[in-house]
Amino acid sequence: MSITSQAVRYGVTLAGTGGDDLVAAAVDEAREAAGFGADSVWLGQRLDYDAIGLAGLVGVQVPGIDVGVSAVPVFARHPLLVGSQAQTAQAATRGRFHLAVALGAPPIVEQAFGLPWERPVTRLREFLTALGPLLRGEPTQHEGELLTARSLLPTHVPGATRTPLLVAAMAPRALRVTGELADGTVPYLAGPKVLAEHIVPAVTAAAAAAGRPAPRVVALVPAAVTTDRRDLRTMADGLSFYPQFASYRRVLELNGTERPEELALLGDEDTVAEGLRRYVEAGATEVVLTAHHDLSPAVQTRTRRLAGALARAAKESVISG
């Protein structure tokens, strides 16, 4: 495992798929991941639950593990309101909340929100510019071409420390803005080849040019500890949503793959761990195992256990050498 002075972090996504209470199920999943030693748990933003609110609830009930959101679309949101949500979650979790935002996808922006998909990278730049001060507990005064955000009322939440800001960016222009204005990127379905050749160099160069520290690269990887090949078909069904979007089709093409399930890591613990190491060698600073939520509870538990084992091993490697 490629580790320097800081341990690579390992986490898992939550889905709250057990039982008829999503919040309680997500808390149970997070509690199990924390018990195994995982560094972080992450929630996607959907159109049912609110990811930032749920992250705060999970963090309050499960101490000792970071909680992240990947990712809140910037269309149909306002930085002042996202800032207040994030600070509230940060205060609730006592500094363990991580926020990622995203452009989203044109079909959802246009069909679900009824908004035109116009100048997305400009919108992202303005959103990050306005949001950054708020996540540091500072007022914001931004008057741009697409967004206005002014702290006319108090915007700092007492008890909230600075919230790390990430972007689910994979295209060149979005990566450039991310490197300049955020703490890192959260790529999905970007295999080791794409990380090493496209994402890590682009975001790192942009951060260096802006005088910022080396960026975080939080790679979300479809993975499950299972030797039942039927689970690959189940995972493939869950991933079939993504190729309808041009951004994911581009990344799949750069990977040299046609379908998302070709990137899925399934097998025993050693097999999955070896596949995850390739992401670390490609430049990932954190690896998050995802897309296993439709599989059996036993498989989900095994997968969380592996994330915890890898997290513990990474810390021990730093301590010992």
Tab-separated table of C-alpha atoms in Angstrom:
chain	number	residue	atom	x	y	z
A	1	MET	CA	0.000	0.000	0.000
A	2	SER	CA	1.378	3.388	-0.985
A	3	ILE	CA	1.371	5.502	2.179
A	4	THR	CA	3.596	8.443	2.993
A	5	SER	CA	3.377	10.637	6.066
A	6	GLN	CA	-0.417	10.503	6.221
A	7	ALA	CA	-2.590	7.410	6.177
A	8	VAL	CA	-4.888	6.783	3.267
A	9	ARG	CA	-8.434	6.836	4.580
A	10	TYR	CA	-11.124	4.225	3.935
A	11	GLY	CA	-14.863	4.673	4.193
A	12	VAL	CA	-18.199	3.322	3.000
A	13	THR	CA	-21.408	4.835	1.728
A	14	LEU	CA	-24.686	4.486	3.608
A	15	ALA	CA	-28.115	3.835	2.154
A	16	GLY	CA	-30.387	2.993	5.087
A	17	THR	CA	-31.772	-0.044	3.264
A	18	GLY	CA	-32.642	-2.137	6.308
A	19	GLY	CA	-36.167	-2.044	7.737
A	20	ASP	CA	-38.819	0.639	7.307
A	21	ASP	CA	-37.015	3.561	9.004
A	22	LEU	CA	-34.311	4.999	6.754
A	23	VAL	CA	-32.775	7.221	9.419
A	24	ALA	CA	-32.508	4.409	11.966
A	25	ALA	CA	-31.109	2.045	9.344
A	26	ALA	CA	-28.477	4.577	8.237
A	27	VAL	CA	-27.440	5.066	11.861
A	28	ASP	CA	-27.132	1.300	12.300
A	29	GLU	CA	-24.982	1.023	9.161
A	30	ALA	CA	-22.742	3.848	10.354
A	31	ARG	CA	-22.451	2.355	13.823
A	32	GLU	CA	-21.331	-0.955	12.346
A	33	ALA	CA	-18.768	0.759	10.080
A	34	ALA	CA	-17.421	2.736	13.035
A	35	GLY	CA	-17.177	-0.417	15.117
A	36	PHE	CA	-15.025	-2.029	12.435
A	37	GLY	CA	-12.734	1.013	12.385
A	38	ALA	CA	-13.711	2.729	9.125
A	39	ASP	CA	-12.615	6.344	8.848
A	40	SER	CA	-15.762	7.736	7.257
A	41	VAL	CA	-19.312	7.151	6.076
A	42	TRP	CA	-20.836	9.019	3.139
A	43	LEU	CA	-24.343	9.800	1.927
A	44	GLY	CA	-25.484	10.656	-1.568
A	45	GLN	CA	-27.982	13.455	-2.146
A	46	ARG	CA	-31.221	12.182	-3.649
A	47	LEU	CA	-34.743	13.524	-3.972
A	48	ASP	CA	-36.138	11.720	-0.925
A	49	TYR	CA	-34.002	12.286	2.188
A	50	ASP	CA	-31.885	15.392	2.771
A	51	ALA	CA	-28.275	14.237	2.848
A	52	ILE	CA	-26.835	17.058	4.979
A	53	GLY	CA	-29.570	16.712	7.573
A	54	LEU	CA	-29.174	12.943	7.678
A	55	ALA	CA	-25.397	13.280	7.984
A	56	GLY	CA	-25.880	15.470	11.036
A	57	LEU	CA	-28.240	12.952	12.631
A	58	VAL	CA	-25.854	10.080	11.941
A	59	GLY	CA	-22.879	12.009	13.296
A	60	VAL	CA	-24.652	12.864	16.536
A	61	GLN	CA	-25.555	9.243	17.210
A	62	VAL	CA	-22.328	7.646	16.002
A	63	PRO	CA	-19.268	9.343	17.531
A	64	GLY	CA	-15.768	8.710	16.325
A	65	ILE	CA	-16.385	8.535	12.584
A	66	ASP	CA	-16.454	11.253	9.935
A	67	VAL	CA	-19.670	11.782	7.963
A	68	GLY	CA	-19.679	13.142	4.437
A	69	VAL	CA	-22.148	14.101	1.751
A	70	SER	CA	-21.404	13.445	-1.911
A	71	ALA	CA	-22.759	15.394	-3.498
A	72	VAL	CA	-25.228	18.292	-3.252
A	73	PRO	CA	-26.039	19.740	-6.713
A	74	VAL	CA	-25.420	23.470	-7.031
A	75	PHE	CA	-28.382	23.958	-9.353
A	76	ALA	CA	-31.601	24.694	-7.413
A	77	ARG	CA	-29.573	25.424	-4.264
A	78	HIS	CA	-28.291	28.687	-2.842
A	79	PRO	CA	-24.903	28.972	-1.125
A	80	LEU	CA	-26.353	30.836	1.866
A	81	LEU	CA	-28.757	27.979	2.601
A	82	VAL	CA	-26.257	25.214	1.886
A	83	GLY	CA	-23.818	27.043	4.155
A	84	SER	CA	-26.343	27.139	6.998
A	85	GLN	CA	-27.132	23.440	6.542
A	86	ALA	CA	-23.462	22.490	6.484
A	87	GLN	CA	-22.583	24.568	9.545
A	88	THR	CA	-25.483	23.061	11.463
A	89	ALA	CA	-24.292	19.542	10.615
A	90	GLN	CA	-20.728	20.546	11.514
A	91	ALA	CA	-21.780	21.849	14.916
A	92	ALA	CA	-23.860	18.718	15.540
A	93	THR	CA	-20.998	16.385	14.640
A	94	ARG	CA	-18.367	18.492	16.445
A	95	GLY	CA	-16.111	18.889	13.446
A	96	ARG	CA	-16.626	15.554	11.668
A	97	PHE	CA	-18.752	16.691	8.699
A	98	HIS	CA	-17.451	16.911	5.110
A	99	LEU	CA	-19.402	18.536	2.276
A	100	ALA	CA	-19.133	17.771	-1.417
A	101	VAL	CA	-21.110	19.647	-4.061
A	102	ALA	CA	-21.663	18.809	-7.714
A	103	LEU	CA	-23.020	20.216	-10.923
A	104	GLY	CA	-25.494	17.368	-11.248
A	105	ALA	CA	-26.758	16.148	-14.608
A	106	PRO	CA	-28.623	18.130	-17.294
A	107	PRO	CA	-31.675	15.802	-17.487
A	108	ILE	CA	-32.299	16.051	-13.744
A	109	VAL	CA	-31.631	19.796	-13.570
A	110	GLU	CA	-33.960	20.478	-16.477
A	111	GLN	CA	-36.679	17.904	-15.867
A	112	ALA	CA	-36.837	17.692	-12.068
A	113	PHE	CA	-36.017	21.309	-11.221
A	114	GLY	CA	-37.274	22.956	-14.397
A	115	LEU	CA	-34.056	24.962	-14.732
A	116	PRO	CA	-31.998	25.532	-17.874
A	117	TRP	CA	-28.583	23.862	-17.972
A	118	GLU	CA	-26.643	27.026	-18.687
A	119	ARG	CA	-22.999	27.924	-18.004
A	120	PRO	CA	-22.512	25.129	-15.459
A	121	VAL	CA	-18.822	25.747	-14.756
A	122	THR	CA	-19.441	29.471	-14.212
A	123	ARG	CA	-22.210	28.564	-11.787
A	124	LEU	CA	-19.897	26.164	-9.976
A	125	ARG	CA	-17.183	28.798	-9.685
A	126	GLU	CA	-19.591	31.385	-8.286
A	127	PHE	CA	-21.183	28.877	-5.915
A	128	LEU	CA	-17.807	27.857	-4.473
A	129	THR	CA	-16.698	31.492	-4.225
A	130	ALA	CA	-19.795	32.425	-2.235
A	131	LEU	CA	-19.885	29.262	-0.137
A	132	GLY	CA	-16.218	29.140	0.888
A	133	PRO	CA	-16.317	31.970	3.444
A	134	LEU	CA	-19.534	30.636	4.963
A	135	LEU	CA	-17.939	27.238	5.610
A	136	ARG	CA	-15.130	29.051	7.441
A	137	GLY	CA	-17.641	30.853	9.631
A	138	GLU	CA	-17.169	34.149	7.799
A	139	PRO	CA	-19.703	36.405	6.078
A	140	THR	CA	-19.954	36.339	2.307
A	141	GLN	CA	-20.487	39.167	-0.162
A	142	HIS	CA	-20.715	37.816	-3.695
A	143	GLU	CA	-22.338	39.548	-6.637
A	144	GLY	CA	-21.751	37.508	-9.770
A	145	GLU	CA	-23.319	36.995	-13.141
A	146	LEU	CA	-25.449	34.053	-11.992
A	147	LEU	CA	-25.494	34.218	-8.182
A	148	THR	CA	-25.839	36.863	-5.500
A	149	ALA	CA	-25.093	35.985	-1.891
A	150	ARG	CA	-24.869	38.625	0.824
A	151	SER	CA	-24.692	37.986	4.570
A	152	LEU	CA	-27.328	40.551	5.526
A	153	LEU	CA	-28.113	38.539	8.671
A	154	PRO	CA	-25.740	36.508	10.864
A	155	THR	CA	-24.543	33.412	9.023
A	156	HIS	CA	-22.143	31.815	11.497
A	157	VAL	CA	-23.392	28.874	13.586
A	158	PRO	CA	-21.737	28.821	17.021
A	159	GLY	CA	-20.048	25.473	17.578
A	160	ALA	CA	-19.323	24.928	13.900
A	161	THR	CA	-15.703	24.622	12.860
A	162	ARG	CA	-14.515	24.951	9.274
A	163	THR	CA	-16.250	22.500	6.941
A	164	PRO	CA	-14.062	20.818	4.300
A	165	LEU	CA	-15.393	21.574	0.806
A	166	LEU	CA	-15.076	19.024	-1.983
A	167	VAL	CA	-16.495	18.846	-5.504
A	168	ALA	CA	-17.640	15.816	-7.485
A	169	ALA	CA	-15.617	17.006	-10.478
A	170	MET	CA	-14.164	14.889	-13.264
A	171	ALA	CA	-14.114	17.088	-16.396
A	172	PRO	CA	-11.120	19.379	-17.082
A	173	ARG	CA	-12.779	22.759	-16.490
A	174	ALA	CA	-14.595	21.609	-13.362
A	175	LEU	CA	-11.362	20.112	-12.018
A	176	ARG	CA	-9.585	23.428	-12.604
A	177	VAL	CA	-12.198	25.324	-10.589
A	178	THR	CA	-12.111	22.642	-7.895
A	179	GLY	CA	-8.356	22.899	-7.508
A	180	GLU	CA	-8.571	26.679	-7.241
A	181	LEU	CA	-11.467	26.980	-4.803
A	182	ALA	CA	-12.075	23.684	-2.979
A	183	ASP	CA	-10.214	21.141	-0.872
A	184	GLY	CA	-10.437	18.283	-3.323
A	185	THR	CA	-12.567	16.154	-5.589
A	186	VAL	CA	-14.881	13.160	-5.198
A	187	PRO	CA	-14.775	11.183	-8.468
A	188	TYR	CA	-17.116	8.259	-9.160
A	189	LEU	CA	-16.708	5.529	-11.781
A	190	ALA	CA	-13.256	6.935	-12.486
A	191	GLY	CA	-10.932	3.938	-12.430
A	192	PRO	CA	-7.229	3.995	-11.557
A	193	LYS	CA	-6.266	4.858	-15.140
A	194	VAL	CA	-8.506	7.932	-15.199
A	195	LEU	CA	-7.375	9.004	-11.736
A	196	ALA	CA	-3.690	8.753	-12.590
A	197	GLU	CA	-3.842	10.246	-16.077
A	198	HIS	CA	-6.629	12.823	-15.913
A	199	ILE	CA	-8.085	13.680	-12.511
A	200	VAL	CA	-5.164	13.768	-10.083
A	201	PRO	CA	-2.775	15.722	-12.358
A	202	ALA	CA	-5.424	18.278	-13.314
A	203	VAL	CA	-6.734	19.062	-9.844
A	204	THR	CA	-3.245	19.002	-8.313
A	205	ALA	CA	-1.874	21.429	-10.891
A	206	ALA	CA	-4.815	23.795	-10.388
A	207	ALA	CA	-4.386	23.745	-6.614
A	208	ALA	CA	-0.646	24.422	-6.906
A	209	ALA	CA	-1.220	27.316	-9.299
A	210	ALA	CA	-3.675	28.832	-6.807
A	211	GLY	CA	-1.248	28.392	-3.915
A	212	ARG	CA	-3.440	25.832	-2.209
A	213	PRO	CA	-2.364	22.595	-0.479
A	214	ALA	CA	-2.368	19.322	-2.363
A	215	PRO	CA	-6.021	18.380	-2.900
A	216	ARG	CA	-7.884	15.449	-1.436
A	217	VAL	CA	-8.976	12.809	-3.929
A	218	VAL	CA	-11.860	10.810	-2.447
A	219	ALA	CA	-12.495	7.966	-4.883
A	220	LEU	CA	-15.899	6.308	-4.702
A	221	VAL	CA	-15.466	2.722	-5.897
A	222	PRO	CA	-18.193	0.123	-6.574
A	223	ALA	CA	-17.062	-2.711	-4.316
A	224	ALA	CA	-18.429	-5.611	-2.313
A	225	VAL	CA	-16.863	-8.525	-0.481
A	226	THR	CA	-18.702	-11.446	-2.059
A	227	THR	CA	-17.868	-14.507	-4.126
A	228	ASP	CA	-21.442	-14.957	-5.366
A	229	ARG	CA	-21.357	-13.948	-9.029
A	230	ARG	CA	-25.092	-13.223	-8.935
A	231	ASP	CA	-24.213	-10.166	-6.872
A	232	LEU	CA	-22.442	-8.663	-9.877
A	233	ARG	CA	-25.717	-8.659	-11.830
A	234	THR	CA	-27.497	-7.021	-8.892
A	235	MET	CA	-24.797	-4.359	-8.687
A	236	ALA	CA	-24.913	-3.882	-12.463
A	237	ASP	CA	-28.643	-3.188	-12.266
A	238	GLY	CA	-28.020	-0.520	-9.642
A	239	LEU	CA	-25.278	1.093	-11.734
A	240	SER	CA	-27.236	1.058	-14.994
A	241	PHE	CA	-28.596	4.533	-14.165
A	242	TYR	CA	-25.289	6.288	-14.869
A	243	PRO	CA	-24.492	5.716	-18.565
A	244	GLN	CA	-27.478	7.853	-19.582
A	245	PHE	CA	-25.423	10.905	-18.544
A	246	ALA	CA	-22.747	12.264	-20.864
A	247	SER	CA	-20.294	12.999	-18.036
A	248	TYR	CA	-20.264	9.364	-16.929
A	249	ARG	CA	-20.109	8.062	-20.481
A	250	ARG	CA	-16.993	10.179	-20.991
A	251	VAL	CA	-15.333	8.792	-17.863
A	252	LEU	CA	-16.245	5.225	-18.793
A	253	GLU	CA	-14.685	5.754	-22.214
A	254	LEU	CA	-11.507	7.129	-20.633
A	255	ASN	CA	-11.420	4.050	-18.429
A	256	GLY	CA	-11.558	1.859	-21.531
A	257	THR	CA	-14.844	0.387	-20.300
A	258	GLU	CA	-18.359	0.368	-21.694
A	259	ARG	CA	-20.407	-0.451	-18.610
A	260	PRO	CA	-20.046	0.668	-14.982
A	261	GLU	CA	-20.020	-2.895	-13.647
A	262	GLU	CA	-16.718	-3.478	-15.413
A	263	LEU	CA	-15.196	-1.290	-12.693
A	264	ALA	CA	-16.885	-3.171	-9.851
A	265	LEU	CA	-14.581	-4.933	-7.399
A	266	LEU	CA	-16.138	-8.184	-6.180
A	267	GLY	CA	-14.396	-11.103	-4.539
A	268	ASP	CA	-12.934	-12.121	-1.225
A	269	GLU	CA	-11.228	-9.654	1.086
A	270	ASP	CA	-7.805	-10.000	-0.509
A	271	THR	CA	-9.168	-9.572	-4.038
A	272	VAL	CA	-11.127	-6.431	-3.236
A	273	ALA	CA	-8.282	-4.965	-1.179
A	274	GLU	CA	-5.863	-5.484	-4.053
A	275	GLY	CA	-8.231	-3.681	-6.432
A	276	LEU	CA	-8.565	-0.784	-4.003
A	277	ARG	CA	-4.779	-0.475	-3.722
A	278	ARG	CA	-4.654	0.417	-7.395
A	279	TYR	CA	-6.757	3.503	-6.648
A	280	VAL	CA	-4.335	4.506	-3.912
A	281	GLU	CA	-1.376	4.006	-6.246
A	282	ALA	CA	-3.194	6.207	-8.794
A	283	GLY	CA	-3.375	9.076	-6.290
A	284	ALA	CA	-6.513	8.568	-4.198
A	285	THR	CA	-6.116	9.934	-0.685
A	286	GLU	CA	-9.354	8.296	0.458
A	287	VAL	CA	-11.232	5.300	-0.908
A	288	VAL	CA	-14.954	4.907	-0.277
A	289	LEU	CA	-16.627	1.572	-0.995
A	290	THR	CA	-20.059	2.005	-2.554
A	291	ALA	CA	-22.820	0.420	-4.693
A	292	HIS	CA	-23.212	-2.634	-2.429
A	293	HIS	CA	-26.451	-1.578	-0.729
A	294	ASP	CA	-28.749	-3.822	-2.783
A	295	LEU	CA	-26.814	-6.916	-1.729
A	296	SER	CA	-27.519	-9.080	1.297
A	297	PRO	CA	-26.986	-7.745	4.823
A	298	ALA	CA	-24.177	-10.274	5.274
A	299	VAL	CA	-22.334	-8.936	2.210
A	300	GLN	CA	-22.811	-5.358	3.358
A	301	THR	CA	-21.385	-6.227	6.775
A	302	ARG	CA	-18.404	-7.977	5.210
A	303	THR	CA	-17.757	-4.954	3.032
A	304	ARG	CA	-17.870	-2.552	5.971
A	305	ARG	CA	-15.558	-4.854	7.895
A	306	LEU	CA	-13.022	-4.697	5.061
A	307	ALA	CA	-13.157	-0.894	4.993
A	308	GLY	CA	-12.433	-0.869	8.705
A	309	ALA	CA	-9.586	-3.362	8.398
A	310	LEU	CA	-7.953	-1.329	5.629
A	311	ALA	CA	-8.338	1.883	7.640
A	312	ARG	CA	-6.694	0.319	10.677
A	313	ALA	CA	-3.888	-1.157	8.580
A	314	ALA	CA	-3.213	2.221	6.957
A	315	LYS	CA	-2.895	3.924	10.336
A	316	GLU	CA	-0.615	1.204	11.645
A	317	SER	CA	1.618	1.527	8.585
A	318	VAL	CA	2.094	5.239	9.241
A	319	ILE	CA	2.860	4.670	12.913
A	320	SER	CA	5.356	1.905	12.212
A	321	GLY	CA	7.184	3.541	9.394
